[in-house]
Each structure stands twice: as C-alpha cells, then as structure tokens.
PDB file of C-alpha atoms in Angstrom:
ATOM      1  CA  UNK A   1      96.649 146.268 117.116  1.00  0.00           C
ATOM      2  CA  UNK A   2      97.412 143.259 114.964  1.00  0.00           C
ATOM      3  CA  UNK A   3      94.862 140.517 114.931  1.00  0.00           C
ATOM      4  CA  UNK A   4      95.006 136.919 113.779  1.00  0.00           C
ATOM      5  CA  UNK A   5      91.980 134.637 113.553  1.00  0.00           C
ATOM      6  CA  UNK A   6      93.061 130.890 113.412  1.00  0.00           C
ATOM      7  CA  UNK A   7      89.595 130.034 112.163  1.00  0.00           C
ATOM      8  CA  UNK A   8      90.964 130.926 108.738  1.00  0.00           C
ATOM      9  CA  UNK A   9      93.228 127.959 108.911  1.00  0.00           C
ATOM     10  CA  UNK A  10      90.303 125.837 107.858  1.00  0.00           C
ATOM     11  CA  UNK A  11      89.803 127.645 104.659  1.00  0.00           C
ATOM     12  CA  UNK A  12      92.830 125.838 103.144  1.00  0.00           C
ATOM     13  CA  UNK A  13      91.136 122.547 103.638  1.00  0.00           C
ATOM     14  CA  UNK A  14      87.612 123.335 102.436  1.00  0.00           C
ATOM     15  CA  UNK A  15      87.928 121.196  99.378  1.00  0.00           C
ATOM     16  CA  UNK A  16      88.536 118.033 101.540  1.00  0.00           C
ATOM     17  CA  UNK A  17      86.469 119.030 104.492  1.00  0.00           C
ATOM     18  CA  UNK A  18      83.888 116.366 105.531  1.00  0.00           C
ATOM     19  CA  UNK A  19      85.071 113.889 102.891  1.00  0.00           C
ATOM     20  CA  UNK A  20      85.919 111.289 105.614  1.00  0.00           C
ATOM     21  CA  UNK A  21      82.177 110.449 105.171  1.00  0.00           C
ATOM     22  CA  UNK A  22      82.227 110.281 101.478  1.00  0.00           C
ATOM     23  CA  UNK A  23      82.779 106.688 100.127  1.00  0.00           C
ATOM     24  CA  UNK A  24      83.958 107.818  96.802  1.00  0.00           C
ATOM     25  CA  UNK A  25      86.690 110.241  98.329  1.00  0.00           C
ATOM     26  CA  UNK A  26      87.707 107.542 100.716  1.00  0.00           C
ATOM     27  CA  UNK A  27      88.184 105.103  97.970  1.00  0.00           C
ATOM     28  CA  UNK A  28      90.055 107.559  95.807  1.00  0.00           C
ATOM     29  CA  UNK A  29      92.557 108.506  98.518  1.00  0.00           C
ATOM     30  CA  UNK A  30      92.848 104.957  99.665  1.00  0.00           C
ATOM     31  CA  UNK A  31      94.397 104.304  96.144  1.00  0.00           C
ATOM     32  CA  UNK A  32      96.918 107.147  96.510  1.00  0.00           C
ATOM     33  CA  UNK A  33     100.043 106.248  98.396  1.00  0.00           C
ATOM     34  CA  UNK A  34     100.736 109.062 100.987  1.00  0.00           C
ATOM     35  CA  UNK A  35     104.088 108.180 102.542  1.00  0.00           C
ATOM     36  CA  UNK A  36     106.489 110.881 101.537  1.00  0.00           C
ATOM     37  CA  UNK A  37     106.599 114.622 101.526  1.00  0.00           C
ATOM     38  CA  UNK A  38     106.363 114.638  97.644  1.00  0.00           C
ATOM     39  CA  UNK A  39     103.306 112.453  97.696  1.00  0.00           C
ATOM     40  CA  UNK A  40     101.508 114.836 100.076  1.00  0.00           C
ATOM     41  CA  UNK A  41     102.676 117.810  98.187  1.00  0.00           C
ATOM     42  CA  UNK A  42     101.187 116.333  95.066  1.00  0.00           C
ATOM     43  CA  UNK A  43      97.753 116.002  96.730  1.00  0.00           C
ATOM     44  CA  UNK A  44      97.997 119.580  97.907  1.00  0.00           C
ATOM     45  CA  UNK A  45      98.906 120.815  94.443  1.00  0.00           C
ATOM     46  CA  UNK A  46      96.037 118.832  92.824  1.00  0.00           C
ATOM     47  CA  UNK A  47      93.442 119.470  95.454  1.00  0.00           C
ATOM     48  CA  UNK A  48      94.045 122.641  97.458  1.00  0.00           C
ATOM     49  CA  UNK A  49      96.164 125.049  95.493  1.00  0.00           C
ATOM     50  CA  UNK A  50      93.754 126.088  92.871  1.00  0.00           C
ATOM     51  CA  UNK A  51      90.867 126.378  95.257  1.00  0.00           C
ATOM     52  CA  UNK A  52      92.900 128.723  97.409  1.00  0.00           C
ATOM     53  CA  UNK A  53      94.143 130.795  94.519  1.00  0.00           C
ATOM     54  CA  UNK A  54      90.479 131.521  93.498  1.00  0.00           C
ATOM     55  CA  UNK A  55      89.416 132.928  96.816  1.00  0.00           C
ATOM     56  CA  UNK A  56      88.777 136.640  97.397  1.00  0.00           C
ATOM     57  CA  UNK A  57      91.913 138.542  98.242  1.00  0.00           C
ATOM     58  CA  UNK A  58      90.750 139.411 101.776  1.00  0.00           C
ATOM     59  CA  UNK A  59      90.108 135.839 102.612  1.00  0.00           C
ATOM     60  CA  UNK A  60      93.519 134.739 101.237  1.00  0.00           C
ATOM     61  CA  UNK A  61      95.181 137.366 103.124  1.00  0.00           C
ATOM     62  CA  UNK A  62      93.577 136.424 106.450  1.00  0.00           C
ATOM     63  CA  UNK A  63      94.135 132.720 105.818  1.00  0.00           C
ATOM     64  CA  UNK A  64      97.713 133.219 104.945  1.00  0.00           C
ATOM     65  CA  UNK A  65      98.225 135.161 108.204  1.00  0.00           C
ATOM     66  CA  UNK A  66      96.551 132.401 110.206  1.00  0.00           C
ATOM     67  CA  UNK A  67      98.782 129.673 108.724  1.00  0.00           C
ATOM     68  CA  UNK A  68     101.892 131.801 109.121  1.00  0.00           C
ATOM     69  CA  UNK A  69     100.960 132.485 112.727  1.00  0.00           C
ATOM     70  CA  UNK A  70     100.189 128.906 113.619  1.00  0.00           C
ATOM     71  CA  UNK A  71     103.386 127.694 111.882  1.00  0.00           C
ATOM     72  CA  UNK A  72     105.435 130.232 113.833  1.00  0.00           C
ATOM     73  CA  UNK A  73     103.883 129.104 117.207  1.00  0.00           C
ATOM     74  CA  UNK A  74     105.467 125.768 118.064  1.00  0.00           C
ATOM     75  CA  UNK A  75     102.518 124.739 120.360  1.00  0.00           C
ATOM     76  CA  UNK A  76      99.578 124.591 117.850  1.00  0.00           C
ATOM     77  CA  UNK A  77      97.803 121.304 117.820  1.00  0.00           C
ATOM     78  CA  UNK A  78      97.767 120.755 114.046  1.00  0.00           C
ATOM     79  CA  UNK A  79      96.568 117.155 114.414  1.00  0.00           C
ATOM     80  CA  UNK A  80      93.332 118.308 116.068  1.00  0.00           C
ATOM     81  CA  UNK A  81      92.862 121.070 113.536  1.00  0.00           C
ATOM     82  CA  UNK A  82      93.186 118.620 110.540  1.00  0.00           C
ATOM     83  CA  UNK A  83      91.073 115.814 112.069  1.00  0.00           C
ATOM     84  CA  UNK A  84      88.281 118.160 113.137  1.00  0.00           C
ATOM     85  CA  UNK A  85      87.674 118.935 109.489  1.00  0.00           C
ATOM     86  CA  UNK A  86      87.144 115.218 108.662  1.00  0.00           C
ATOM     87  CA  UNK A  87      89.465 114.835 105.620  1.00  0.00           C
ATOM     88  CA  UNK A  88      89.408 111.606 103.659  1.00  0.00           C
ATOM     89  CA  UNK A  89      93.150 110.729 104.327  1.00  0.00           C
ATOM     90  CA  UNK A  90      95.502 110.547 107.210  1.00  0.00           C
ATOM     91  CA  UNK A  91      98.160 113.046 108.126  1.00  0.00           C
ATOM     92  CA  UNK A  92     101.897 112.320 107.904  1.00  0.00           C
ATOM     93  CA  UNK A  93     103.364 111.276 111.348  1.00  0.00           C
ATOM     94  CA  UNK A  94     104.086 114.838 112.265  1.00  0.00           C
ATOM     95  CA  UNK A  95     100.879 116.770 111.548  1.00  0.00           C
ATOM     96  CA  UNK A  96     102.696 120.119 111.505  1.00  0.00           C
ATOM     97  CA  UNK A  97     104.501 118.848 108.227  1.00  0.00           C
ATOM     98  CA  UNK A  98     101.216 118.814 106.357  1.00  0.00           C
ATOM     99  CA  UNK A  99     100.548 122.522 107.089  1.00  0.00           C
ATOM    100  CA  UNK A 100     104.274 123.360 106.373  1.00  0.00           C
ATOM    101  CA  UNK A 101     104.074 121.550 103.010  1.00  0.00           C
ATOM    102  CA  UNK A 102     100.761 123.431 102.335  1.00  0.00           C
ATOM    103  CA  UNK A 103     102.634 126.729 103.002  1.00  0.00           C
ATOM    104  CA  UNK A 104     105.486 125.639 100.696  1.00  0.00           C
ATOM    105  CA  UNK A 105     103.167 124.763  97.835  1.00  0.00           C
ATOM    106  CA  UNK A 106     101.075 127.914  98.106  1.00  0.00           C
ATOM    107  CA  UNK A 107     103.591 130.592  99.006  1.00  0.00           C
ATOM    108  CA  UNK A 108     106.779 129.370  97.158  1.00  0.00           C
ATOM    109  CA  UNK A 109     109.979 130.821  98.461  1.00  0.00           C
ATOM    110  CA  UNK A 110     108.310 132.858 101.230  1.00  0.00           C
ATOM    111  CA  UNK A 111     109.061 132.371 104.841  1.00  0.00           C
ATOM    112  CA  UNK A 112     106.172 131.606 107.137  1.00  0.00           C
ATOM    113  CA  UNK A 113     107.950 133.003 110.275  1.00  0.00           C
ATOM    114  CA  UNK A 114     106.387 136.091 111.802  1.00  0.00           C
ATOM    115  CA  UNK A 115     109.179 137.844 113.575  1.00  0.00           C
ATOM    116  CA  UNK A 116     106.514 139.789 115.702  1.00  0.00           C
ATOM    117  CA  UNK A 117     104.201 136.870 116.432  1.00  0.00           C
ATOM    118  CA  UNK A 118     103.854 137.947 120.122  1.00  0.00           C
ATOM    119  CA  UNK A 119     102.338 141.238 118.996  1.00  0.00           C
ATOM    120  CA  UNK A 120      99.276 139.636 117.502  1.00  0.00           C
ATOM    121  CA  UNK A 121      95.996 139.245 119.360  1.00  0.00           C
ATOM    122  CA  UNK A 122      94.298 135.845 118.771  1.00  0.00           C
ATOM    123  CA  UNK A 123      90.537 136.429 118.370  1.00  0.00           C
ATOM    124  CA  UNK A 124      89.316 132.734 118.093  1.00  0.00           C
ATOM    125  CA  UNK A 125      90.111 131.019 121.284  1.00  0.00           C
ATOM    126  CA  UNK A 126      86.763 129.335 121.353  1.00  0.00           C
ATOM    127  CA  UNK A 127      87.731 127.015 118.478  1.00  0.00           C
ATOM    128  CA  UNK A 128      89.203 124.099 120.630  1.00  0.00           C
ATOM    129  CA  UNK A 129      91.442 122.496 118.005  1.00  0.00           C
ATOM    130  CA  UNK A 130      93.411 125.638 117.376  1.00  0.00           C
ATOM    131  CA  UNK A 131      94.254 126.274 121.006  1.00  0.00           C
ATOM    132  CA  UNK A 132      97.941 125.947 121.740  1.00  0.00           C
ATOM    133  CA  UNK A 133      98.942 122.944 123.806  1.00  0.00           C
ATOM    134  CA  UNK A 134     101.049 123.396 126.839  1.00  0.00           C
ATOM    135  CA  UNK A 135     104.822 122.743 126.510  1.00  0.00           C
TER     136      UNK A 135
END
C-alpha cells in the first residue's frame, strides 16, 4: 500500500517556522515587497531551497510526496497549513500558489500531479490544518 504523510509538508517551511514572533525576521520581511509570483519565488530560492537540498534523502522523498499529494488534491487547506507554522510574512491571495511556487523552485520541470493519488493512504489525519476541506 502506498502511504503519504502530510506532516512532511511542514518540512519545507522549517527555516521560517515560528518567525512570526521574531522581531528581526518580521522587520526583514516587512522590507521585502511580496506582491508577485517572482517576488515570492525569490524568497523561496533565498530561504527554503538550500535548506531542503541539504536534508537527508528519505526526508526529502517523503516531503516531496506530501507536497505532490497535497497539490494534486484540490481541497487541501493550504492557508491553514502555512499559518499554523507562524511564518514572518503573509501568503499570496491564493495560498495554494505559494506551495505550487515552492514545488516549481525545488523540482524544476517536474509535474506535481499524482495520477494515482486515490491509491494513497493518508496517515496524518490528526493534523487539523492538513485535513481536506469539503467541496
């Protein structure tokens, strides 16, 4: 059986997790204009890509699968996922876009779509922000 653990979605954001309470980080991101896709992608490249690339292969594999799965499922509440990690900046108007841009910066040229997403068992239902919302 194929298993996906959405908890691994939080791995991507470890470098900015909890920084909503850090005055220095808040000040830093307040001075960065985040209005466009390219501006968000620049922050992703500068803050998240190197961290992810330095993770153990097993963690990268599980995290990539979690992101792929969540992007494939149209009902994931990405805003709750992001906000629960207390980052120092706001999301774009469509929260899913941030995670899509994260995918595009980390896995250049790869499709996130899982053709067999329905065949996966989700093992982390207790993590409220990652629960799917009703259509």
